[in-house]
Each structure stands twice: as C-alpha cells, then as structure tokens.
mmCIF file of C-alpha atoms in Angstrom:
data_model
loop_
_atom_site.group_PDB
_atom_site.id
_atom_site.type_symbol
_atom_site.label_atom_id
_atom_site.label_comp_id
_atom_site.label_asym_id
_atom_site.label_seq_id
_atom_site.Cartn_x
_atom_site.Cartn_y
_atom_site.Cartn_z
ATOM 1 C CA MET Q 908 -14.798 21.165 11.981
ATOM 2 C CA LYS Q 909 -16.237 17.529 12.123
ATOM 3 C CA GLN Q 910 -18.407 16.925 15.176
ATOM 4 C CA LEU Q 911 -17.207 13.442 16.833
ATOM 5 C CA GLU Q 912 -20.832 12.228 16.886
ATOM 6 C CA GLU Q 913 -21.279 12.950 13.416
ATOM 7 C CA ILE Q 914 -17.980 10.350 12.997
ATOM 8 C CA GLN Q 915 -19.563 6.360 11.861
ATOM 9 C CA LEU Q 916 -16.727 4.490 10.966
ATOM 10 C CA SER Q 917 -16.831 0.959 9.421
ATOM 11 C CA ILE Q 918 -13.513 -1.129 9.161
ATOM 12 C CA ILE Q 919 -13.400 -2.921 5.812
ATOM 13 C CA ILE Q 920 -11.513 -6.294 5.555
ATOM 14 C CA ALA Q 921 -11.363 -7.815 2.211
ATOM 15 C CA VAL Q 922 -9.323 -11.452 2.565
ATOM 16 C CA TYR Q 923 -9.042 -14.287 1.234
ATOM 17 C CA GLN Q 924 -7.835 -17.231 3.362
ATOM 18 C CA ARG Q 925 -5.346 -16.188 5.905
ATOM 19 C CA GLN Q 926 -7.153 -17.079 8.875
ATOM 20 C CA ASP Q 927 -3.984 -16.565 11.105
ATOM 21 C CA GLU Q 928 -3.304 -13.531 10.017
ATOM 22 C CA LEU Q 929 -7.257 -12.397 10.204
ATOM 23 C CA THR Q 930 -7.200 -13.759 13.346
ATOM 24 C CA ASP Q 931 -4.257 -11.215 14.211
ATOM 25 C CA LEU Q 932 -5.794 -8.224 13.033
ATOM 26 C CA LEU Q 933 -9.357 -8.859 14.660
ATOM 27 C CA ASN Q 934 -7.701 -9.052 18.273
ATOM 28 C CA SER Q 935 -5.962 -5.878 17.538
ATOM 29 C CA LEU Q 936 -9.569 -4.398 16.189
ATOM 30 C CA VAL Q 937 -11.275 -5.308 19.854
ATOM 31 C CA ASN Q 938 -8.609 -4.199 21.851
ATOM 32 C CA GLN Q 939 -8.547 -0.248 20.720
ATOM 33 C CA SER Q 940 -8.867 2.298 23.095
ATOM 34 C CA ASP Q 941 -12.063 3.616 21.060
ATOM 35 C CA LYS Q 942 -14.603 0.452 20.529
ATOM 36 C CA ASP Q 943 -16.840 2.482 18.712
ATOM 37 C CA PHE Q 944 -16.943 1.598 15.412
ATOM 38 C CA GLU Q 945 -18.361 -1.933 13.171
ATOM 39 C CA VAL Q 946 -16.160 -4.600 11.503
ATOM 40 C CA LEU Q 947 -17.001 -5.917 8.252
ATOM 41 C CA VAL Q 948 -15.039 -8.889 6.951
ATOM 42 C CA ILE Q 949 -15.269 -9.750 3.670
ATOM 43 C CA ASP Q 950 -14.238 -13.391 2.389
ATOM 44 C CA ASP Q 951 -13.411 -13.006 -1.055
ATOM 45 C CA GLY Q 952 -14.146 -16.187 -2.027
ATOM 46 C CA SER Q 953 -11.458 -18.773 0.248
ATOM 47 C CA PRO Q 954 -12.189 -22.528 -0.131
ATOM 48 C CA GLU Q 955 -12.329 -22.730 3.466
ATOM 49 C CA LYS Q 956 -15.055 -19.973 4.811
ATOM 50 C CA LEU Q 957 -13.336 -17.713 7.438
ATOM 51 C CA GLU Q 958 -16.585 -17.085 8.964
ATOM 52 C CA SER Q 959 -15.685 -19.254 12.139
ATOM 53 C CA VAL Q 960 -12.663 -16.979 12.417
ATOM 54 C CA VAL Q 961 -15.000 -14.182 12.941
ATOM 55 C CA ASP Q 962 -17.304 -15.482 14.807
ATOM 56 C CA GLY Q 963 -14.945 -15.936 17.624
ATOM 57 C CA PHE Q 964 -14.964 -12.422 18.092
ATOM 58 C CA LYS Q 965 -19.030 -11.264 17.592
ATOM 59 C CA ASP Q 966 -19.329 -11.158 21.099
ATOM 60 C CA GLN Q 967 -16.008 -8.841 21.883
ATOM 61 C CA SER Q 968 -16.952 -6.465 19.049
ATOM 62 C CA ASN Q 969 -19.414 -4.600 16.192
ATOM 63 C CA ILE Q 970 -18.237 -7.005 13.843
ATOM 64 C CA LYS Q 971 -20.242 -8.579 10.421
ATOM 65 C CA TYR Q 972 -18.996 -11.183 7.850
ATOM 66 C CA TYR Q 973 -20.014 -11.595 4.029
ATOM 67 C CA TYR Q 974 -18.956 -14.472 1.906
ATOM 68 C CA LYS Q 975 -18.374 -12.895 -1.740
ATOM 69 C CA ASP Q 976 -17.338 -15.515 -4.971
ATOM 70 C CA ASN Q 977 -13.702 -14.172 -5.817
ATOM 71 C CA SER Q 978 -12.651 -11.126 -7.609
ATOM 72 C CA GLY Q 979 -10.046 -9.374 -5.795
ATOM 73 C CA PRO Q 980 -9.363 -6.738 -3.288
ATOM 74 C CA GLY Q 981 -10.758 -3.777 -5.272
ATOM 75 C CA LEU Q 982 -14.109 -4.717 -5.924
ATOM 76 C CA THR Q 983 -14.301 -6.900 -2.797
ATOM 77 C CA ARG Q 984 -14.252 -3.467 -0.678
ATOM 78 C CA ASN Q 985 -16.281 -1.701 -2.937
ATOM 79 C CA TYR Q 986 -19.265 -5.075 -1.956
ATOM 80 C CA GLY Q 987 -18.278 -3.910 1.751
ATOM 81 C CA MET Q 988 -18.637 0.067 1.123
ATOM 82 C CA SER Q 989 -21.865 -1.382 -0.136
ATOM 83 C CA LYS Q 990 -22.930 -3.056 2.898
ATOM 84 C CA ALA Q 991 -21.303 -0.326 5.713
ATOM 85 C CA GLU Q 992 -23.623 1.330 8.160
ATOM 86 C CA GLY Q 993 -21.017 3.789 8.623
ATOM 87 C CA ASN Q 994 -20.290 6.525 7.001
ATOM 88 C CA TYR Q 995 -16.615 7.246 6.567
ATOM 89 C CA PHE Q 996 -14.776 3.718 6.002
ATOM 90 C CA ILE Q 997 -11.202 2.341 6.804
ATOM 91 C CA PHE Q 998 -9.934 -0.547 4.733
ATOM 92 C CA LEU Q 999 -6.765 -3.052 6.228
ATOM 93 C CA ASP Q 1000 -5.665 -5.290 5.118
ATOM 94 C CA SER Q 1001 -5.315 -8.643 6.601
ATOM 95 C CA ASP Q 1002 -1.625 -8.825 6.985
ATOM 96 C CA THR Q 1003 -1.892 -5.624 9.608
ATOM 97 C CA ILE Q 1004 -1.658 -5.250 12.720
ATOM 98 C CA ILE Q 1005 -2.658 -1.770 14.418
ATOM 99 C CA PRO Q 1006 -2.303 -0.382 17.924
ATOM 100 C CA GLU Q 1007 -4.479 0.349 20.510
ATOM 101 C CA HIS Q 1008 -4.751 3.831 19.419
ATOM 102 C CA TYR Q 1009 -5.542 3.780 16.192
ATOM 103 C CA ILE Q 1010 -8.939 4.209 15.930
ATOM 104 C CA GLU Q 1011 -8.645 6.985 18.912
ATOM 105 C CA GLU Q 1012 -6.090 8.925 16.279
ATOM 106 C CA VAL Q 1013 -8.500 8.937 13.518
ATOM 107 C CA LYS Q 1014 -10.917 10.309 15.029
ATOM 108 C CA ASN Q 1015 -8.852 13.019 16.286
ATOM 109 C CA GLU Q 1016 -7.929 13.760 13.356
ATOM 110 C CA LEU Q 1017 -11.583 13.993 11.106
ATOM 111 C CA THR Q 1018 -12.717 16.222 13.547
ATOM 112 C CA SER Q 1019 -9.765 18.439 14.064
ATOM 113 C CA ASP Q 1020 -8.750 18.721 9.870
ATOM 114 C CA TYR Q 1021 -11.684 16.643 8.304
ATOM 115 C CA VAL Q 1022 -10.669 15.284 4.841
ATOM 116 C CA ASP Q 1023 -12.518 12.757 2.853
ATOM 117 C CA PHE Q 1024 -9.710 10.276 2.714
ATOM 118 C CA PHE Q 1025 -6.634 10.119 4.033
ATOM 119 C CA GLY Q 1026 -3.614 7.027 4.198
ATOM 120 C CA GLY Q 1027 -1.646 5.978 7.773
ATOM 121 C CA SER Q 1028 2.294 4.890 7.449
ATOM 122 C CA ASP Q 1029 2.740 1.599 6.853
ATOM 123 C CA ASN Q 1030 5.492 0.374 10.060
ATOM 124 C CA ALA Q 1031 7.275 -2.619 11.188
ATOM 125 C CA HIS Q 1032 6.654 -3.993 14.520
ATOM 126 C CA GLU Q 1033 9.574 -5.369 16.532
ATOM 127 C CA SER Q 1034 8.338 -8.810 16.341
ATOM 128 C CA PHE Q 1035 9.030 -8.906 12.220
ATOM 129 C CA ASP Q 1036 11.280 -11.363 11.024
ATOM 130 C CA THR Q 1037 14.564 -10.181 9.275
ATOM 131 C CA LEU Q 1038 13.081 -9.968 5.914
ATOM 132 C CA GLN Q 1039 9.879 -8.544 6.774
ATOM 133 C CA LYS Q 1040 12.304 -5.313 8.347
ATOM 134 C CA ALA Q 1041 14.245 -5.183 5.662
ATOM 135 C CA ILE Q 1042 11.353 -5.009 3.136
ATOM 136 C CA ASN Q 1043 9.345 -2.643 4.714
ATOM 137 C CA PHE Q 1044 12.673 -0.343 5.053
ATOM 138 C CA SER Q 1045 12.632 -0.366 1.805
ATOM 139 C CA MET Q 1046 9.529 0.725 0.769
ATOM 140 C CA THR Q 1047 9.278 3.014 3.349
ATOM 141 C CA SER Q 1048 12.620 5.125 3.872
ATOM 142 C CA PHE Q 1049 13.698 8.374 3.137
ATOM 143 C CA LEU Q 1050 16.514 7.048 1.052
ATOM 144 C CA THR Q 1051 14.284 4.783 -1.146
ATOM 145 C CA THR Q 1052 10.966 5.768 -1.930
ATOM 146 C CA GLY Q 1053 11.339 9.284 0.008
ATOM 147 C CA GLY Q 1054 9.374 8.490 2.558
ATOM 148 C CA ILE Q 1055 6.132 8.602 0.938
ATOM 149 C CA ARG Q 1056 5.233 5.020 2.100
ATOM 150 C CA GLY Q 1057 5.748 5.313 5.309
ATOM 151 C CA GLY Q 1058 4.889 8.884 6.089
ATOM 152 C CA LYS Q 1059 6.173 12.124 4.907
ATOM 153 C CA LYS Q 1060 4.214 15.160 6.165
ATOM 154 C CA ALA Q 1061 5.881 17.374 3.098
ATOM 155 C CA VAL Q 1062 4.094 15.478 0.862
ATOM 156 C CA LYS Q 1063 1.542 17.910 -0.746
ATOM 157 C CA ASN Q 1064 -1.419 15.511 -1.342
ATOM 158 C CA PHE Q 1065 -0.864 12.387 -0.048
ATOM 159 C CA GLN Q 1066 -1.422 9.118 -1.296
ATOM 160 C CA PRO Q 1067 -2.622 6.454 -0.011
ATOM 161 C CA ARG Q 1068 -2.402 2.604 0.069
ATOM 162 C CA SER Q 1069 -5.285 0.425 0.893
ATOM 163 C CA PHE Q 1070 -3.225 -1.276 3.142
ATOM 164 C CA ASN Q 1071 -4.244 1.650 5.540
ATOM 165 C CA MET Q 1072 -6.387 4.446 3.933
ATOM 166 C CA GLY Q 1073 -9.965 5.732 4.436
ATOM 167 C CA ILE Q 1074 -12.838 7.190 2.512
ATOM 168 C CA SER Q 1075 -15.857 8.859 3.032
ATOM 169 C CA LYS Q 1076 -19.124 7.776 2.121
ATOM 170 C CA LYS Q 1077 -19.385 11.246 0.165
ATOM 171 C CA ALA Q 1078 -16.326 10.312 -1.837
ATOM 172 C CA TYR Q 1079 -16.991 6.700 -1.890
ATOM 173 C CA GLN Q 1080 -20.863 7.442 -3.522
ATOM 174 C CA ALA Q 1081 -19.166 10.034 -6.200
ATOM 175 C CA THR Q 1082 -16.371 7.929 -7.806
ATOM 176 C CA GLY Q 1083 -18.006 4.393 -7.396
ATOM 177 C CA GLY Q 1084 -15.124 3.431 -5.160
ATOM 178 C CA PHE Q 1085 -12.183 1.076 -6.595
ATOM 179 C CA SER Q 1086 -11.601 0.719 -10.824
ATOM 180 C CA GLU Q 1087 -11.399 -2.343 -12.651
ATOM 181 C CA MET Q 1088 -7.633 -2.090 -12.034
ATOM 182 C CA ARG Q 1089 -6.353 -4.688 -10.529
ATOM 183 C CA VAL Q 1090 -2.329 -3.260 -9.274
ATOM 184 C CA GLY Q 1091 -2.441 0.114 -8.425
ATOM 185 C CA GLU Q 1092 -6.066 0.714 -7.741
ATOM 186 C CA ASP Q 1093 -5.171 2.792 -4.322
ATOM 187 C CA PRO Q 1094 -3.349 5.538 -6.929
ATOM 188 C CA ASP Q 1095 -6.035 4.956 -8.876
ATOM 189 C CA LEU Q 1096 -8.900 5.802 -6.856
ATOM 190 C CA THR Q 1097 -6.626 8.428 -5.146
ATOM 191 C CA MET Q 1098 -6.362 10.524 -8.069
ATOM 192 C CA THR Q 1099 -9.759 10.258 -9.645
ATOM 193 C CA LEU Q 1100 -10.806 11.456 -5.960
ATOM 194 C CA TRP Q 1101 -8.110 15.078 -6.642
ATOM 195 C CA GLU Q 1102 -9.988 14.941 -9.765
ATOM 196 C CA LYS Q 1103 -13.611 15.278 -8.509
ATOM 197 C CA GLY Q 1104 -11.715 17.740 -5.806
ATOM 198 C CA PHE Q 1105 -11.502 16.194 -2.800
ATOM 199 C CA LYS Q 1106 -8.641 16.346 -0.151
ATOM 200 C CA SER Q 1107 -6.590 13.738 1.222
ATOM 201 C CA ARG Q 1108 -4.330 13.531 3.756
ATOM 202 C CA TRP Q 1109 -2.009 11.691 6.446
ATOM 203 C CA PHE Q 1110 -2.462 10.633 9.518
ATOM 204 C CA PRO Q 1111 0.804 10.403 11.274
ATOM 205 C CA ASN Q 1112 0.064 8.406 14.334
ATOM 206 C CA ALA Q 1113 -2.656 6.249 12.815
ATOM 207 C CA TYR Q 1114 0.136 3.687 11.784
ATOM 208 C CA VAL Q 1115 -0.120 -0.127 10.959
ATOM 209 C CA TYR Q 1116 2.148 -2.555 11.763
ATOM 210 C CA HIS Q 1117 2.325 -4.474 7.786
ATOM 211 C CA LYS Q 1118 3.680 -7.849 7.897
ATOM 212 C CA ARG Q 1119 4.078 -8.584 4.435
ATOM 213 C CA ARG Q 1120 4.461 -12.540 4.177
ATOM 214 C CA THR Q 1121 6.099 -13.000 1.893
ATOM 215 C CA SER Q 1122 9.838 -13.953 0.231
ATOM 216 C CA LEU Q 1123 12.385 -12.337 -1.892
ATOM 217 C CA LYS Q 1124 11.349 -13.872 -5.476
ATOM 218 C CA LYS Q 1125 7.387 -12.494 -4.364
ATOM 219 C CA PHE Q 1126 8.515 -9.160 -3.309
ATOM 220 C CA GLY Q 1127 10.631 -9.209 -6.381
ATOM 221 C CA ARG Q 1128 7.412 -9.878 -8.941
ATOM 222 C CA GLN Q 1129 5.006 -7.781 -7.054
ATOM 223 C CA VAL Q 1130 7.260 -4.499 -6.738
ATOM 224 C CA LYS Q 1131 7.697 -5.440 -11.095
ATOM 225 C CA SER Q 1132 4.298 -5.256 -11.235
ATOM 226 C CA PHE Q 1133 3.913 -1.789 -9.154
ATOM 227 C CA GLY Q 1134 6.273 -0.849 -11.736
ATOM 228 C CA ILE Q 1135 3.767 -2.129 -15.145
ATOM 229 C CA ALA Q 1136 1.092 -0.236 -13.270
ATOM 230 C CA ARG Q 1137 2.393 2.950 -13.065
ATOM 231 C CA PRO Q 1138 3.196 4.096 -16.854
ATOM 232 C CA ILE Q 1139 -1.109 2.626 -16.902
ATOM 233 C CA LEU Q 1140 -1.660 5.325 -14.318
ATOM 234 C CA ASN Q 1141 -0.423 8.323 -15.813
ATOM 235 C CA GLN Q 1142 -1.989 7.437 -18.987
ATOM 236 C CA ARG Q 1143 -5.914 7.779 -17.007
ATOM 237 C CA HIS Q 1144 -3.525 10.526 -15.126
ATOM 238 C CA PRO Q 1145 -1.882 12.460 -17.178
ATOM 239 C CA LYS Q 1146 -2.239 15.180 -14.807
ATOM 240 C CA TYR Q 1147 0.265 13.872 -12.579
ATOM 241 C CA LYS Q 1148 2.809 12.308 -14.101
ATOM 242 C CA SER Q 1149 6.431 13.084 -13.039
ATOM 243 C CA LEU Q 1150 9.564 12.333 -13.470
ATOM 244 C CA SER Q 1151 10.175 11.059 -10.361
ATOM 245 C CA PHE Q 1152 8.765 7.575 -11.652
ATOM 246 C CA TRP Q 1153 11.609 7.136 -13.951
ATOM 247 C CA PHE Q 1154 14.428 7.026 -10.800
ATOM 248 C CA PRO Q 1155 14.436 3.301 -10.928
ATOM 249 C CA THR Q 1156 14.618 2.990 -14.261
ATOM 250 C CA ILE Q 1157 17.576 5.267 -14.247
ATOM 251 C CA PHE Q 1158 19.100 3.958 -11.276
ATOM 252 C CA ILE Q 1159 18.964 0.377 -12.473
ATOM 253 C CA LEU Q 1160 20.212 1.308 -15.842
ATOM 254 C CA GLY Q 1161 22.936 3.755 -14.142
ATOM 255 C CA PHE Q 1162 23.830 0.869 -12.511
ATOM 256 C CA THR Q 1163 24.686 -1.188 -15.132
ATOM 257 C CA LEU Q 1164 26.153 1.324 -17.399
ATOM 258 C CA ALA Q 1165 28.856 1.891 -13.975
ATOM 259 C CA ILE Q 1166 30.281 -2.404 -14.123
ATOM 260 C CA ILE Q 1167 30.482 -1.924 -18.176
ATOM 261 C CA LEU Q 1168 32.823 0.996 -17.348
ATOM 262 C CA SER Q 1169 34.159 -0.263 -14.585
ATOM 263 C CA PHE Q 1170 36.085 -2.837 -17.082
ATOM 264 C CA PHE Q 1171 37.640 -0.358 -18.913
ATOM 265 C CA GLY Q 1172 39.255 1.274 -15.767
ATOM 266 C CA ILE Q 1173 36.416 3.880 -15.021
ATOM 267 C CA TRP Q 1174 34.750 3.377 -11.397
ATOM 268 C CA GLN Q 1175 34.081 6.408 -10.512
ATOM 269 C CA PHE Q 1176 30.070 5.865 -10.932
ATOM 270 C CA LEU Q 1177 30.476 2.304 -9.279
ATOM 271 C CA ALA Q 1178 31.509 3.455 -6.205
ATOM 272 C CA LEU Q 1179 28.793 6.025 -6.075
ATOM 273 C CA TYR Q 1180 26.730 3.092 -5.907
ATOM 274 C CA GLY Q 1181 28.419 1.682 -3.389
ATOM 275 C CA ILE Q 1182 28.642 4.696 -0.949
ATOM 276 C CA TYR Q 1183 25.012 4.600 -1.372
ATOM 277 C CA PHE Q 1184 24.443 1.307 -0.391
ATOM 278 C CA ALA Q 1185 26.408 1.571 2.574
ATOM 279 C CA LEU Q 1186 24.440 4.303 3.546
ATOM 280 C CA ILE Q 1187 21.055 2.314 2.941
ATOM 281 C CA PHE Q 1188 23.287 -0.763 5.685
ATOM 282 C CA ILE Q 1189 24.345 1.944 7.818
ATOM 283 C CA VAL Q 1190 21.069 4.242 8.231
ATOM 284 C CA SER Q 1191 18.893 0.576 8.382
ATOM 285 C CA SER Q 1192 21.229 -1.151 10.909
ATOM 286 C CA ILE Q 1193 20.607 1.516 13.381
ATOM 287 C CA GLN Q 1194 17.082 1.629 12.467
ATOM 288 C CA ASN Q 1195 16.675 -2.087 13.401
ATOM 289 C CA LYS Q 1196 19.274 -2.291 15.619
ATOM 290 C CA SER Q 1197 20.612 -5.171 13.347
ATOM 291 C CA LEU Q 1198 23.452 -5.681 11.286
ATOM 292 C CA LYS Q 1199 21.656 -8.683 9.296
ATOM 293 C CA VAL Q 1200 18.230 -6.374 8.626
ATOM 294 C CA GLY Q 1201 20.929 -3.899 7.186
ATOM 295 C CA LEU Q 1202 22.156 -5.920 4.973
ATOM 296 C CA LEU Q 1203 19.446 -7.078 3.846
ATOM 297 C CA SER Q 1204 18.406 -3.957 3.041
ATOM 298 C CA CYS Q 1205 20.475 -3.512 0.677
ATOM 299 C CA ILE Q 1206 19.229 -6.923 -1.408
ATOM 300 C CA THR Q 1207 15.816 -5.504 -0.982
ATOM 301 C CA THR Q 1208 16.197 -2.588 -2.341
ATOM 302 C CA PHE Q 1209 18.151 -3.714 -5.556
ATOM 303 C CA ILE Q 1210 15.355 -6.059 -5.796
ATOM 304 C CA GLN Q 1211 13.114 -3.299 -5.377
ATOM 305 C CA PHE Q 1212 14.611 -1.028 -7.877
ATOM 306 C CA GLU Q 1213 15.625 -3.143 -10.303
ATOM 307 C CA MET Q 1214 12.429 -5.291 -10.857
ATOM 308 C CA TYR Q 1215 10.249 -1.642 -10.284
ATOM 309 C CA GLY Q 1216 12.308 0.040 -12.949
ATOM 310 C CA PHE Q 1217 12.399 -2.671 -15.349
ATOM 311 C CA GLY Q 1218 8.614 -3.162 -15.102
ATOM 312 C CA PHE Q 1219 8.217 0.635 -15.698
ATOM 313 C CA LEU Q 1220 10.399 0.030 -18.770
ATOM 314 C CA ARG Q 1221 8.607 -2.303 -20.697
ATOM 315 C CA SER Q 1222 4.988 -1.025 -19.759
ATOM 316 C CA GLN Q 1223 6.398 2.743 -20.989
ATOM 317 C CA ILE Q 1224 7.397 0.646 -23.999
ATOM 318 C CA MET Q 1225 3.949 -1.350 -24.647
ATOM 319 C CA ILE Q 1226 1.651 1.818 -24.346
ATOM 320 C CA ASN Q 1227 2.847 5.245 -24.976
ATOM 321 C CA LEU Q 1228 5.999 3.263 -27.573
ATOM 322 C CA LEU Q 1229 3.645 0.613 -29.007
ATOM 323 C CA GLY Q 1230 0.742 2.054 -28.414
ATOM 324 C CA LYS Q 1231 -0.701 -1.161 -26.627
ATOM 325 C CA ASN Q 1232 -4.489 -1.258 -24.941
ATOM 326 C CA PRO Q 1233 -2.714 -1.526 -21.648
ATOM 327 C CA LYS Q 1234 -5.806 -3.816 -20.850
ATOM 328 C CA GLU Q 1235 -4.382 -6.214 -23.768
ATOM 329 C CA ALA Q 1236 -0.910 -5.834 -22.660
ATOM 330 C CA PHE Q 1237 -1.194 -6.409 -19.334
ATOM 331 C CA PRO Q 1238 -4.588 -8.715 -18.735
ATOM 332 C CA THR Q 1239 -3.752 -9.500 -15.286
ATOM 333 C CA HIS Q 1240 -3.371 -6.072 -14.214
ATOM 334 C CA PHE Q 1241 -7.826 -5.870 -14.493
ATOM 335 C CA TYR Q 1242 -10.239 -7.199 -13.417
ATOM 336 C CA ASN Q 1243 -12.726 -9.269 -15.574
ATOM 337 C CA GLN Q 1244 -15.755 -7.412 -14.852
#
C-alpha cells in the first residue's frame, strides 16, 4: 500500500488553441477538494499563445505554462512529463471538465490499491448539448462498446484513454511515454506497459465530463481513424488481438446484406437490426431523459459502426492482405519524428 505523502501528482494538459475549453478545465482544477498537485499546461504551438489564460489562475493554483512547436498531443504529453516535478502524471484533454472530488478519488485509489497506470470513465454533463450526449452514449454504452470506455469493472486489464489517464514516473521512464503514433497512441502505450509487466486498473469514481466539441461529420472521421489504427496496433502488439475488433465491420456488412435480402422478401435479419436500434433509442432516451437524444443516439451509433468498421476493413486489407507498411499506407496516423 502506497502512503499518501509518497504520491506527488502532476496534471499535464496538452492543448492547441481552445482558450474557452482550457479556461473551463482550469476552473474545475482550482475548485478541487484536494489542492495538493501541480498543473502543467503545454501549449502545442497555438498561433495565439495561451499564456494569458494560464496567468489568470496562477494565484489560485500551482500551475506552469510551457510553449513548444506543434508536434501533436502524444509527444506534447511526453514533453510535459519531462518537465513535471511529480512522480505520478495525469493527462486531461482540454475539452474535459473534472468534478471537484477527482483528485481526492485518484489519491484514494492509489493509496488503497496502487497501480502504475489507470484510466477513468467518460461521462456527459447535464449541461452538454444533444449531440454531445448522443455521442457520449454511443462511445460509452454497454450496448455499443461494451462499456469499456465508460467504465466497466469486468474488464481484466482496463485500457485508459488519454483524455483521462494516469501513469507513474517509473512507467514513463521504462517506456519513454507515447510513441510516434498520432492515432491510437493511448492503447499503444497501454499495451507497451502491459508487455513490460506494469498493471492497469479502472478508477470508477475518477471520471471526467468529456465535451467532445464536434459534428456528425467530424465524429465520423474520428472513429474511422480509430478503425484504421486497430490493425496497426494488432501488428505492433499481436498478443492482444481480439475477434471483438471485427464486430463493427461485421455489423455494418451484415446490415448491408440484410437490406439486400429484404428486397427478396427475407426481412427477418433487417428486423433484428430494427430491434437493436429500438433498444438504443429506449435506453439512451431513459438515460438522458430526452427522446431527441435517444433518436440522435441511433444515428451516432450507426455512424460509429459504419466509419469504424470500414476504416478497420480498409486497414486490414492494406496491411495484412497487401502487406503495406503502416507508415506508408497511413502516414497521417504517425508523427514525423
């Protein structure tokens, strides 16, 4: 069991522009019930520097500002870890807000059952708009992703996502932090840590409110990039391959086949999809107390499966069937180091 005084937290925020979001996040940090931590804001080359935003909080917290050339969030987080004074680092995205008990909960978890890296849940705040709530449901519900992003105790080894992730200084030094992957860098780091013998865990009460400032089009592009990244990750970490990664592709190909069969009078398969989306509508409507969010959740769920599924299939063909080098096939998925 770790002693509380042994744990020194450094909050690392890699940010590019997004002044308003950064202000909201910093407001939530200065209002923590436990204020014993440092904050590092790493400005990843914003055209208008964010130092003035950070200066407004220096009287209320132990906060530092660093400006660097643009390199993307993964390498910017590595830069933050190299500058941090703490021995345990927490990454928060600029489009998150944390509840006032967040730091307290993290320390409670680390002192009661220490692990070298952890992840927390991804929740929707009641103030979020309809689309944000619908996307949150699609990304976190047991009906869509099995709950692995929203929090699920049954996950043997929880895979943190970098919008709400903690890693010890020891684990960082053993791995060098995030790799050259631009998309999928967080599961890549997780599996690297597992391969080196480090353990991960889900912290159920260390959740964040994730705004996801996006549109349906941007959401589609994002999940497509996630789908492309998965076969790359499978190649890098073959031990952690899973047939479940094929589910979105099978789902969307099955849906296409069900539509074709319906023209020949075989409508039963299409009816199964209808039942599934009816369930999405009902559960999301009840959970969010909004029929509009429930209806939109059906749309975001379909987009999620469609774009991830076809992105995954394309990547599978390029990498495993045609034998392409991932960096040559999908250069935008990697940093230029």
